[in-house]
Coordinates of C-alpha atoms (C1' of nucleotides) in Angstrom, one line a residue:
Chain A
M1 CA 120.4 -63.0 -99.0
S2 CA 122.6 -62.3 -96.0
L3 CA 120.1 -62.8 -93.2
E4 CA 121.9 -62.9 -90.0
L5 CA 122.0 -66.6 -88.5
P6 CA 121.0 -66.8 -85.0
I7 CA 124.0 -67.8 -82.5
G8 CA 123.8 -71.6 -82.4
A9 CA 122.8 -72.2 -86.0
P10 CA 124.7 -74.4 -88.0
R11 CA 126.2 -72.7 -91.2
D12 CA 124.8 -75.5 -93.3
C13 CA 123.6 -79.0 -93.0
G14 CA 126.7 -80.8 -92.7
D15 CA 127.7 -78.8 -89.7
C16 CA 124.4 -79.4 -88.1
Q17 CA 124.7 -80.9 -84.5
I18 CA 121.4 -82.6 -84.7
R19 CA 121.3 -83.8 -88.2
H20 CA 121.7 -87.7 -87.3
R21 CA 119.0 -87.4 -85.0
A22 CA 116.2 -84.8 -86.6
V23 CA 113.7 -85.3 -88.9
C24 CA 116.2 -85.0 -91.8
A25 CA 118.2 -87.9 -90.6
R26 CA 117.7 -90.3 -93.5
C27 CA 117.9 -87.4 -96.3
D28 CA 120.7 -87.7 -98.8
V29 CA 122.5 -85.0 -100.2
D30 CA 119.6 -83.8 -102.8
E31 CA 117.1 -83.9 -100.4
L32 CA 119.0 -81.8 -98.0
A33 CA 119.6 -79.4 -100.9
Q34 CA 115.6 -79.2 -101.5
L35 CA 115.2 -78.7 -97.5
D36 CA 117.8 -76.1 -97.9
E37 CA 115.5 -74.1 -100.3
I38 CA 112.7 -73.9 -97.9
K39 CA 114.2 -73.9 -94.4
Y40 CA 115.3 -70.7 -92.1
Y41 CA 116.5 -70.5 -88.6
R42 CA 114.7 -68.6 -85.9
S43 CA 115.8 -67.9 -82.4
Y44 CA 113.6 -67.3 -79.3
E45 CA 114.4 -66.1 -75.7
A46 CA 113.7 -68.1 -72.8
G47 CA 110.2 -67.6 -71.7
Q48 CA 108.9 -66.7 -75.0
T49 CA 106.0 -68.3 -76.7
V50 CA 107.1 -70.0 -79.7
I51 CA 103.3 -70.8 -80.7
W52 CA 100.1 -70.3 -79.2
S53 CA 97.6 -73.0 -78.9
G54 CA 94.8 -72.2 -81.6
D55 CA 96.9 -70.3 -83.9
Q56 CA 97.7 -70.8 -87.2
M57 CA 100.8 -72.9 -88.0
D58 CA 102.6 -72.1 -90.9
F59 CA 106.0 -73.9 -90.5
V60 CA 107.0 -76.8 -88.7
G61 CA 110.6 -77.5 -88.0
S62 CA 113.3 -78.9 -85.4
V63 CA 114.5 -77.7 -82.1
V64 CA 118.2 -77.1 -82.9
T65 CA 119.6 -76.1 -79.6
G66 CA 117.7 -75.1 -76.1
I67 CA 114.6 -76.5 -74.6
A68 CA 111.2 -75.9 -74.9
T69 CA 107.9 -77.3 -73.7
L70 CA 104.7 -78.2 -74.9
T71 CA 101.9 -77.1 -72.6
Q72 CA 97.9 -77.4 -72.5
T73 CA 95.8 -75.2 -70.4
M74 CA 92.3 -75.4 -69.1
E75 CA 90.1 -72.5 -69.0
D76 CA 90.5 -72.0 -65.3
G77 CA 94.3 -71.9 -65.7
R78 CA 95.1 -75.6 -64.7
T79 CA 98.2 -76.5 -67.2
Q80 CA 99.6 -79.8 -67.8
M81 CA 102.9 -80.3 -69.7
V82 CA 102.7 -82.6 -72.6
G83 CA 105.9 -82.6 -74.0
L84 CA 109.7 -81.6 -73.3
L85 CA 111.2 -80.7 -76.5
L86 CA 115.1 -81.0 -76.6
P87 CA 117.7 -80.5 -79.7
S88 CA 116.6 -82.5 -82.5
D89 CA 112.5 -83.0 -81.4
F90 CA 110.0 -81.9 -84.4
V91 CA 107.6 -79.2 -83.8
G92 CA 104.1 -79.2 -85.8
R93 CA 102.5 -81.7 -87.5
P94 CA 102.0 -82.0 -91.4
G95 CA 98.4 -81.9 -92.5
R96 CA 97.5 -79.8 -89.6
D97 CA 96.5 -76.0 -89.7
I98 CA 95.6 -75.2 -86.1
A99 CA 98.3 -75.5 -83.1
P100 CA 96.8 -77.5 -80.4
Y101 CA 99.3 -76.8 -77.7
D102 CA 101.2 -73.9 -76.8
V103 CA 104.9 -74.1 -77.4
V104 CA 107.2 -72.5 -74.9
A105 CA 111.2 -71.7 -75.0
T106 CA 112.2 -72.9 -71.4
S107 CA 115.8 -71.8 -72.3
D108 CA 117.2 -69.6 -75.3
I109 CA 116.6 -71.7 -78.0
V110 CA 117.2 -71.8 -82.1
M111 CA 114.9 -73.6 -84.3
C112 CA 115.0 -74.8 -87.9
C113 CA 111.8 -74.1 -89.3
F114 CA 110.6 -75.4 -92.8
R115 CA 107.6 -73.6 -94.8
K116 CA 104.6 -75.9 -93.9
K117 CA 103.0 -76.2 -97.4
P118 CA 106.5 -77.1 -99.5
F119 CA 107.4 -79.4 -96.5
E120 CA 104.3 -81.3 -96.9
A121 CA 104.7 -81.5 -100.4
M122 CA 108.3 -82.7 -100.3
M123 CA 106.8 -85.5 -97.7
E124 CA 104.9 -86.8 -100.2
K125 CA 107.5 -87.4 -102.6
T126 CA 110.7 -88.4 -100.1
P127 CA 109.5 -91.2 -98.2
H128 CA 113.0 -90.7 -95.9
I129 CA 111.5 -87.9 -94.4
A130 CA 108.1 -89.7 -93.5
Q131 CA 110.1 -92.9 -92.4
R132 CA 112.0 -90.8 -90.1
L133 CA 109.1 -89.0 -88.7
L134 CA 107.4 -92.3 -88.3
Q135 CA 109.9 -93.5 -86.2
M136 CA 110.2 -90.2 -83.9
T137 CA 106.5 -90.1 -83.4
L138 CA 106.3 -93.8 -82.5
D139 CA 109.1 -92.7 -79.9
E140 CA 107.2 -89.9 -78.6
L141 CA 104.5 -92.1 -78.4
D142 CA 106.2 -94.6 -75.9
A143 CA 107.5 -91.6 -74.0
A144 CA 103.8 -90.5 -73.7
R145 CA 102.4 -93.5 -72.6
E146 CA 105.2 -93.9 -69.9
W147 CA 104.0 -90.5 -68.5
M148 CA 100.4 -91.6 -68.3
L149 CA 101.6 -94.2 -65.8
V150 CA 104.0 -91.6 -64.3
L151 CA 100.8 -89.3 -64.1
G152 CA 98.0 -91.5 -63.3
R153 CA 99.5 -94.4 -60.8
K154 CA 102.5 -92.9 -59.2
K155 CA 102.9 -91.1 -55.5
A156 CA 104.6 -87.6 -55.4
R157 CA 107.7 -89.0 -54.5
E158 CA 108.0 -91.6 -57.2
K159 CA 106.9 -88.9 -59.7
I160 CA 109.9 -86.7 -58.8
A161 CA 112.2 -89.7 -58.6
S162 CA 111.1 -91.0 -62.2
L163 CA 111.8 -87.4 -63.6
L164 CA 115.0 -87.2 -61.7
A165 CA 115.6 -90.5 -63.1
I166 CA 114.8 -89.3 -67.0
I167 CA 116.9 -86.4 -66.8
A168 CA 119.6 -88.3 -65.7
R169 CA 119.3 -91.1 -68.3
R170 CA 119.2 -88.1 -71.0
D171 CA 122.2 -86.5 -69.5
A172 CA 124.1 -89.8 -69.5
T173 CA 123.3 -90.7 -73.1
L174 CA 124.8 -87.1 -74.2
K175 CA 127.7 -87.4 -72.6
L176 CA 127.9 -91.5 -73.3
A177 CA 128.4 -92.1 -69.7
N178 CA 126.7 -95.1 -68.0
L179 CA 123.8 -94.9 -65.7
Q180 CA 125.3 -96.7 -62.3
G181 CA 126.6 -95.5 -59.0
K182 CA 126.9 -91.3 -58.7
M183 CA 125.5 -89.0 -61.5
E184 CA 125.5 -85.1 -61.6
F185 CA 123.4 -82.9 -63.7
D186 CA 121.5 -79.7 -64.0
L187 CA 117.5 -79.6 -63.9
P188 CA 116.8 -77.9 -67.0
L189 CA 113.2 -76.8 -65.3
T190 CA 112.1 -74.8 -62.5
R191 CA 109.9 -76.1 -59.7
E192 CA 106.8 -74.7 -61.3
A193 CA 107.8 -76.6 -64.9
M194 CA 108.3 -79.6 -63.1
A195 CA 105.2 -79.7 -61.6
D196 CA 103.3 -79.0 -64.5
Y197 CA 105.1 -81.9 -66.1
L198 CA 104.4 -84.1 -63.1
G199 CA 100.6 -83.1 -62.3
L200 CA 101.8 -81.7 -58.9
T201 CA 101.8 -78.4 -57.3
L202 CA 105.4 -76.6 -57.3
E203 CA 104.9 -77.1 -53.1
T204 CA 104.6 -80.7 -53.4
V205 CA 107.5 -80.8 -55.7
S206 CA 109.7 -78.7 -53.4
R207 CA 108.7 -81.0 -50.7
Q208 CA 109.6 -84.1 -52.1
I209 CA 112.9 -82.8 -53.1
S210 CA 113.6 -81.8 -49.6
A211 CA 112.4 -85.2 -48.7
L212 CA 114.9 -87.0 -51.1
K213 CA 117.5 -84.7 -49.9
R214 CA 116.8 -85.7 -46.2
D215 CA 117.1 -89.1 -47.2
G216 CA 120.4 -88.9 -48.9
V217 CA 119.0 -90.3 -52.2
I218 CA 120.1 -87.0 -53.5
S219 CA 122.2 -83.9 -53.0
L220 CA 121.6 -80.1 -53.9
E221 CA 124.2 -77.2 -55.0
G222 CA 121.8 -74.3 -55.5
N223 CA 118.5 -75.1 -56.7
R224 CA 119.6 -76.5 -60.0
H225 CA 122.4 -78.8 -59.7
V226 CA 121.8 -82.5 -58.8
T227 CA 124.1 -85.3 -57.4
V228 CA 122.3 -88.4 -57.4
H229 CA 124.5 -90.6 -55.0
D230 CA 123.2 -94.0 -56.4
M231 CA 121.2 -94.3 -59.5
D232 CA 119.6 -97.9 -58.2
R233 CA 118.4 -96.5 -55.2
L234 CA 116.6 -93.5 -57.3
L235 CA 115.2 -96.0 -59.5
E236 CA 113.6 -97.9 -56.7
E237 CA 112.7 -94.8 -55.4
A238 CA 110.6 -94.0 -58.8
G239 CA 108.8 -97.3 -58.5
D240 CA 110.7 -98.6 -61.6
D241 CA 112.4 -102.1 -62.0
S242 CA 115.6 -101.6 -61.5
D243 CA 116.6 -102.7 -65.0
G244 CA 115.6 -99.0 -65.8
G245 CA 112.0 -99.9 -67.1
I246 CA 111.6 -97.5 -69.9
L247 CA 111.2 -98.6 -73.4
V248 CA 113.7 -101.3 -74.8
Chain B
M1 CA 94.2 -124.0 -97.4
S2 CA 90.7 -123.8 -95.8
L3 CA 91.1 -122.6 -92.5
E4 CA 87.9 -121.6 -90.9
L5 CA 87.5 -117.6 -90.8
P6 CA 86.7 -116.4 -87.4
I7 CA 83.0 -114.8 -87.1
G8 CA 83.4 -111.4 -87.5
A9 CA 86.2 -111.5 -90.0
P10 CA 85.6 -110.4 -93.6
R11 CA 85.9 -112.5 -96.8
D12 CA 88.1 -110.4 -98.6
C13 CA 89.4 -106.8 -98.2
G14 CA 87.0 -105.7 -100.3
D15 CA 84.3 -107.0 -97.8
C16 CA 86.2 -105.2 -94.7
Q17 CA 84.2 -102.9 -92.4
I18 CA 87.7 -101.0 -91.0
R19 CA 89.0 -100.8 -94.6
H20 CA 88.7 -97.0 -95.2
R21 CA 90.2 -96.6 -91.6
A22 CA 92.8 -99.0 -90.8
V23 CA 96.6 -99.1 -91.7
C24 CA 95.9 -100.3 -95.2
A25 CA 93.4 -97.4 -96.0
R26 CA 95.4 -96.0 -98.6
C27 CA 96.5 -99.1 -100.3
D28 CA 95.5 -99.8 -104.0
V29 CA 94.6 -103.4 -105.5
D30 CA 97.9 -104.4 -105.8
E31 CA 99.1 -103.6 -102.5
L32 CA 96.1 -105.4 -100.7
A33 CA 96.9 -108.4 -102.6
Q34 CA 100.4 -108.2 -101.2
L35 CA 99.2 -107.9 -97.8
D36 CA 96.7 -110.8 -98.6
E37 CA 99.6 -112.9 -98.7
I38 CA 101.1 -112.3 -95.5
K39 CA 98.2 -111.7 -93.5
Y40 CA 95.8 -114.0 -91.2
Y41 CA 92.8 -113.6 -88.8
R42 CA 92.5 -114.4 -85.3
S43 CA 90.1 -114.2 -82.6
Y44 CA 90.3 -113.8 -78.8
E45 CA 87.5 -114.3 -76.3
A46 CA 86.9 -111.5 -73.9
G47 CA 89.3 -111.4 -70.9
Q48 CA 91.9 -113.0 -73.0
T49 CA 95.7 -111.6 -73.2
V50 CA 96.5 -111.0 -76.5
I51 CA 100.2 -109.8 -76.0
W52 CA 102.2 -109.9 -72.7
S53 CA 104.5 -107.0 -72.1
G54 CA 108.2 -108.3 -72.4
D55 CA 107.4 -110.9 -75.1
Q56 CA 108.7 -111.6 -78.6
M57 CA 105.9 -110.1 -81.1
D58 CA 106.1 -111.8 -84.4
F59 CA 103.1 -110.0 -85.8
V60 CA 101.4 -106.6 -86.0
G61 CA 97.6 -106.1 -87.0
S62 CA 94.5 -104.1 -86.8
V63 CA 91.7 -104.6 -84.3
V64 CA 88.8 -105.7 -86.6
T65 CA 85.9 -106.1 -84.3
G66 CA 85.7 -105.8 -80.5
I67 CA 87.6 -103.8 -78.2
A68 CA 90.8 -104.3 -76.4
T69 CA 93.2 -102.2 -74.0
L70 CA 96.9 -101.5 -73.7
T71 CA 98.1 -101.6 -70.3
Q72 CA 101.4 -101.2 -68.1
T73 CA 101.6 -103.0 -64.7
M74 CA 104.0 -101.7 -61.9
E75 CA 105.8 -104.3 -59.8
D76 CA 103.2 -104.3 -57.2
G77 CA 100.4 -104.3 -59.3
R78 CA 99.4 -101.0 -59.6
T79 CA 98.1 -100.4 -63.6
Q80 CA 97.5 -98.0 -66.0
M81 CA 95.4 -98.3 -69.2
V82 CA 97.5 -96.2 -71.6
G83 CA 95.6 -97.2 -74.9
L84 CA 91.9 -98.0 -75.8
L85 CA 92.2 -99.7 -78.9
L86 CA 88.8 -99.9 -81.1
P87 CA 88.1 -101.6 -84.6
S88 CA 90.6 -100.4 -87.0
D89 CA 93.5 -99.5 -84.6
F90 CA 96.7 -100.5 -85.2
V91 CA 98.7 -103.3 -82.6
G92 CA 102.6 -103.5 -82.7
R93 CA 105.7 -101.3 -83.9
P94 CA 107.2 -102.0 -87.2
G95 CA 111.0 -102.3 -86.1
R96 CA 110.6 -103.3 -82.6
D97 CA 110.9 -107.2 -81.2
I98 CA 109.5 -106.8 -77.7
A99 CA 106.3 -105.8 -76.6
P100 CA 106.1 -103.0 -74.0
Y101 CA 102.7 -103.1 -73.1
D102 CA 99.8 -105.7 -72.2
V103 CA 97.3 -106.0 -74.9
V104 CA 94.1 -107.3 -73.4
A105 CA 90.6 -108.2 -75.2
T106 CA 88.1 -106.2 -73.4
S107 CA 85.3 -108.0 -75.2
D108 CA 85.7 -110.9 -77.7
I109 CA 87.8 -109.5 -80.6
V110 CA 89.0 -110.2 -84.3
M111 CA 92.5 -109.2 -85.4
C112 CA 93.7 -109.2 -88.9
C113 CA 97.6 -110.0 -88.5
F114 CA 100.1 -109.6 -90.7
R115 CA 103.4 -111.6 -90.1
K116 CA 105.9 -109.0 -88.8
K117 CA 109.0 -109.4 -91.2
P118 CA 107.3 -109.2 -94.5
F119 CA 105.1 -106.5 -93.2
E120 CA 108.2 -104.6 -92.4
A121 CA 109.7 -105.3 -95.8
M122 CA 106.5 -104.2 -97.1
M123 CA 106.5 -100.7 -95.5
E124 CA 110.0 -100.0 -96.9
K125 CA 108.7 -100.4 -100.4
T126 CA 105.5 -99.2 -100.3
P127 CA 104.9 -95.4 -98.8
H128 CA 101.1 -95.7 -98.8
I129 CA 101.3 -97.6 -95.6
A130 CA 103.9 -95.8 -94.0
Q131 CA 102.3 -92.5 -94.4
R132 CA 98.8 -93.9 -93.3
L133 CA 100.9 -95.4 -90.3
L134 CA 102.2 -91.9 -89.6
Q135 CA 98.7 -90.4 -89.8
M136 CA 97.4 -92.9 -87.1
T137 CA 100.6 -92.6 -85.1
L138 CA 99.9 -88.7 -84.9
D139 CA 96.7 -89.1 -84.3
E140 CA 97.4 -91.5 -81.1
L141 CA 99.7 -89.0 -79.9
D142 CA 97.5 -86.3 -79.8
A143 CA 94.8 -88.5 -78.1
A144 CA 97.5 -89.6 -75.3
R145 CA 98.5 -85.9 -74.8
E146 CA 94.7 -85.4 -74.0
W147 CA 94.5 -88.0 -71.7
M148 CA 97.8 -86.6 -69.6
L149 CA 95.9 -83.5 -69.1
V150 CA 92.8 -85.6 -67.9
L151 CA 95.1 -87.7 -65.7
G152 CA 97.4 -84.9 -64.4
R153 CA 95.1 -82.4 -63.8
K154 CA 91.5 -83.2 -63.8
K155 CA 89.4 -84.2 -60.5
A156 CA 88.0 -87.3 -60.2
R157 CA 84.5 -86.0 -61.2
E158 CA 85.7 -84.4 -64.3
K159 CA 87.9 -87.4 -65.2
I160 CA 84.5 -89.5 -65.6
A161 CA 82.7 -87.0 -67.3
S162 CA 85.5 -86.6 -70.0
L163 CA 85.7 -90.5 -70.3
L164 CA 81.8 -90.3 -71.0
A165 CA 82.3 -87.5 -73.5
I166 CA 84.9 -89.5 -75.2
I167 CA 82.6 -92.6 -75.6
A168 CA 79.8 -90.5 -76.5
R169 CA 81.7 -88.4 -79.3
R170 CA 82.9 -92.0 -80.5
D171 CA 79.8 -93.3 -80.5
A172 CA 78.0 -90.2 -82.4
T173 CA 80.5 -90.0 -85.3
L174 CA 79.6 -94.0 -85.6
K175 CA 76.2 -93.4 -85.9
L176 CA 76.8 -90.2 -87.7
A177 CA 74.4 -88.3 -84.9
N178 CA 75.4 -85.0 -83.9
L179 CA 77.0 -84.1 -80.2
Q180 CA 74.1 -81.9 -78.9
G181 CA 71.4 -82.6 -76.1
K182 CA 70.3 -86.1 -75.1
M183 CA 72.9 -88.9 -75.9
E184 CA 72.5 -92.9 -75.2
F185 CA 75.3 -95.5 -75.3
D186 CA 76.9 -98.6 -73.5
L187 CA 80.0 -98.4 -71.8
P188 CA 82.4 -100.7 -73.2
L189 CA 84.3 -101.1 -70.0
T190 CA 83.6 -102.1 -66.6
R191 CA 84.2 -99.7 -63.6
E192 CA 87.7 -101.2 -62.7
A193 CA 88.9 -100.3 -66.4
M194 CA 87.4 -97.4 -66.2
A195 CA 89.2 -96.7 -63.0
D196 CA 92.6 -98.1 -64.7
Y197 CA 92.1 -95.7 -67.8
L198 CA 91.4 -92.9 -65.3
G199 CA 94.1 -93.4 -62.8
L200 CA 91.4 -93.5 -60.0
T201 CA 90.1 -96.7 -58.0
L202 CA 87.2 -98.2 -58.8
E203 CA 85.5 -97.0 -55.9
T204 CA 85.9 -93.6 -56.8
V205 CA 84.7 -94.2 -60.3
S206 CA 81.6 -95.9 -59.0
R207 CA 81.1 -92.9 -56.5
Q208 CA 81.5 -90.2 -59.1
I209 CA 79.0 -92.0 -61.4
S210 CA 76.8 -92.1 -58.7
A211 CA 77.1 -88.4 -58.1
L212 CA 76.8 -87.8 -61.6
K213 CA 73.4 -89.4 -61.5
R214 CA 72.3 -88.0 -58.5
D215 CA 72.8 -84.4 -59.9
G216 CA 70.8 -85.1 -62.9
V217 CA 73.6 -85.4 -65.4
I218 CA 73.2 -88.8 -66.4
S219 CA 70.9 -91.6 -65.7
L220 CA 71.7 -95.4 -65.8
E221 CA 70.0 -98.3 -67.1
G222 CA 71.7 -101.4 -65.8
N223 CA 75.3 -100.9 -64.9
R224 CA 76.5 -100.3 -68.6
H225 CA 73.6 -97.9 -70.6
V226 CA 74.3 -94.7 -70.1
T227 CA 72.0 -91.6 -70.8
V228 CA 73.4 -88.2 -71.1
H229 CA 70.5 -85.4 -70.7
D230 CA 72.5 -82.9 -71.9
M231 CA 75.9 -83.0 -73.7
D232 CA 77.1 -79.3 -73.1
R233 CA 76.2 -79.8 -69.2
L234 CA 78.3 -83.1 -69.5
L235 CA 81.2 -81.3 -71.4
E236 CA 81.0 -78.5 -68.4
E237 CA 81.4 -81.2 -66.0
A238 CA 84.4 -82.6 -67.8
G239 CA 86.2 -79.3 -67.8
D240 CA 86.3 -78.8 -71.4
D241 CA 85.6 -75.6 -73.3
S242 CA 81.9 -76.0 -74.6
D243 CA 83.1 -76.1 -78.3
G244 CA 84.2 -79.7 -77.9
G245 CA 87.8 -79.1 -76.9
I246 CA 89.9 -82.1 -77.8
L247 CA 91.8 -81.8 -81.1
V248 CA 90.0 -79.9 -84.2
Chain C
dC1 C1' 119.3 -51.7 -49.8
dG2 C1' 115.1 -53.1 -51.1
dC3 C1' 113.1 -54.9 -55.1
dT4 C1' 111.7 -59.1 -57.8
dG5 C1' 111.2 -63.8 -59.0
dC6 C1' 111.9 -68.2 -57.6
dA7 C1' 112.0 -71.6 -53.7
dT8 C1' 111.0 -73.5 -48.9
dT9 C1' 108.1 -74.5 -45.3
dG10 C1' 103.8 -74.9 -42.1
dA11 C1' 98.9 -75.7 -40.7
dA12 C1' 94.7 -76.5 -42.2
dA13 C1' 91.6 -78.5 -45.5
dA14 C1' 90.2 -81.0 -49.5
dC15 C1' 90.1 -84.7 -52.1
dA16 C1' 91.0 -89.5 -53.2
dC17 C1' 92.0 -94.1 -50.9
dT18 C1' 91.7 -98.2 -48.0
dC19 C1' 89.3 -101.3 -45.8
dA20 C1' 85.0 -103.5 -45.2
dA21 C1' 80.1 -105.1 -45.9
dG22 C1' 76.5 -105.5 -48.6
dA23 C1' 73.7 -105.2 -53.1
dC24 C1' 72.7 -106.5 -57.5
dC25 C1' 72.9 -109.4 -61.7
dT26 C1' 73.7 -113.5 -64.1
dG27 C1' 74.3 -117.9 -65.3
dT28 C1' 74.3 -122.8 -63.3
dG29 C1' 72.3 -126.8 -61.0
dG30 C1' 69.2 -128.8 -58.1
Chain D
dC1 C1' 61.1 -122.3 -60.7
dC2 C1' 64.2 -121.7 -56.9
dA3 C1' 68.6 -121.3 -54.7
dC4 C1' 73.1 -120.3 -54.9
dA5 C1' 78.0 -119.0 -56.3
dG6 C1' 80.7 -115.6 -58.6
dG7 C1' 81.4 -111.4 -60.6
dT8 C1' 80.7 -106.6 -60.6
dC9 C1' 78.7 -102.5 -58.3
dT10 C1' 77.5 -99.6 -54.8
dT11 C1' 78.1 -97.3 -50.1
dG12 C1' 79.9 -96.1 -45.5
dA13 C1' 83.8 -94.9 -42.5
dG14 C1' 88.3 -93.9 -41.3
dT15 C1' 92.7 -93.1 -43.0
dG16 C1' 96.6 -90.9 -45.7
dT17 C1' 98.3 -87.8 -49.3
dT18 C1' 98.3 -84.0 -51.9
dT19 C1' 96.5 -79.2 -52.2
dT20 C1' 95.7 -74.6 -50.9
dC21 C1' 96.9 -70.5 -48.4
dA22 C1' 100.0 -68.0 -46.1
dA23 C1' 104.4 -66.8 -44.3
dT24 C1' 109.3 -66.9 -44.5
dG25 C1' 114.1 -67.6 -47.0
dC26 C1' 117.5 -66.7 -50.5
dA27 C1' 119.7 -64.9 -54.8
dG28 C1' 120.3 -61.5 -58.3
dC29 C1' 119.9 -56.7 -59.6
dG30 C1' 119.0 -52.1 -60.1

DNA sequence: CGCTGCATTGAAAACACTCAAGACCTGTGG
DNA sequence: CCACAGGTCTTGAGTGTTTTCAATGCAGCG
């Protein structure tokens, strides 16, 4: 089979950038070979819906490159983001047929997909996959609980500061930089997506970003590029302990 | 050792009411015997804190009877409940030493505790435990995401209706009743706990409950006993699809 | 140049919060 | 049996924050 690989997809698992963080992180060579049998790459363009809530799911998989979101929508159109999927994050739930959320590509993305039935079968036999998935799920649960505090108890300004802190933190771990003083990064989300993440309107997001700018906490270059002048100040604004709060 | 068993604790696993739903649900007789070696029962009184956020955790375990809550508190005292622990729910995370949340007994409770180190060791060897824990964690994650929608996008009245619907639903599954027409149940939470769950103040909770009463959606007997006159009406008020919304 | 999509800003309205008073309930002690 | 204390809950009035609605700004692109 000479299917064309989407750009950004690795030649094989040895090449794979997300290999050590994804659901297959603990797998040995044999197990990777088995996975290889049931996997395929697929790419989606920015804005495309990967999975519709309510649809049959016949694959699970990992985000290889790009960013996707998990969202819920009420009948009247109010929507809440319930997950932000970054490279190495897992999509889908073994044992469930119907997707409970929309998965939408925020940027162009590449997914490493596994056919669901054989993946489930394999999970029964190889504990390495289930063990890693458990770890990842527990991490996601912690992140979800952190967000519940943000959604339920923080004010608009604190919400924005929290989101900026999260993104800065993620960016830092990626670049192996540390989390002090000045930091620069790009927002991977539109104002509307930020609003959906934080349970705000896009107008409020815009206003609070302007306010943080006016108060000298951040500067903007264009709409997406953010400079945080002092990380400690930002964490104060977020209402977190200065030690970073989020999970130890 | 003739330690006195807390009232409500089962004589042995065969007797245990939560056995088929707890983390040990898939274990066979051998595995249960192993677990028995490292387990002990402990009871807490209503209002007691079971685990303090930031503390060393040296056990994990299951709620056997009663209700407990998982809460996060900000420096200025704002608190957000991030989990409601019912009988069979699991407390603690294998692989983590420091508790990230407060666990508080809402009623008198009995816990079945496992010493952490040996439990972790056992998890490595017996897939049945890890598999069940994965299922439970995925369910919790779904519940958390459902709550993110409630916290981020619903209005106070919808939040209250959503909470009542959840409690009614849980009560119904317990009694094997169905979810239509009239339903009666007791609230397991104070107004303040409801507020902490929903990201509201206790005054707002009280007002909205009064409003639902005034509008004939529910009646109260005392402060805790609720009658829902028409479940479909309640679900409408909650902003959910009439089919029940929450996870299929 | 005039789209289109995204972002900002303003004014008015809606919503939930704060502060404060009082009602209700339960258990205790006179 | 009653009175009282302490906790829980309800209700009101005023305030503050966020939303809503509407207009405008700005950048990329045919």
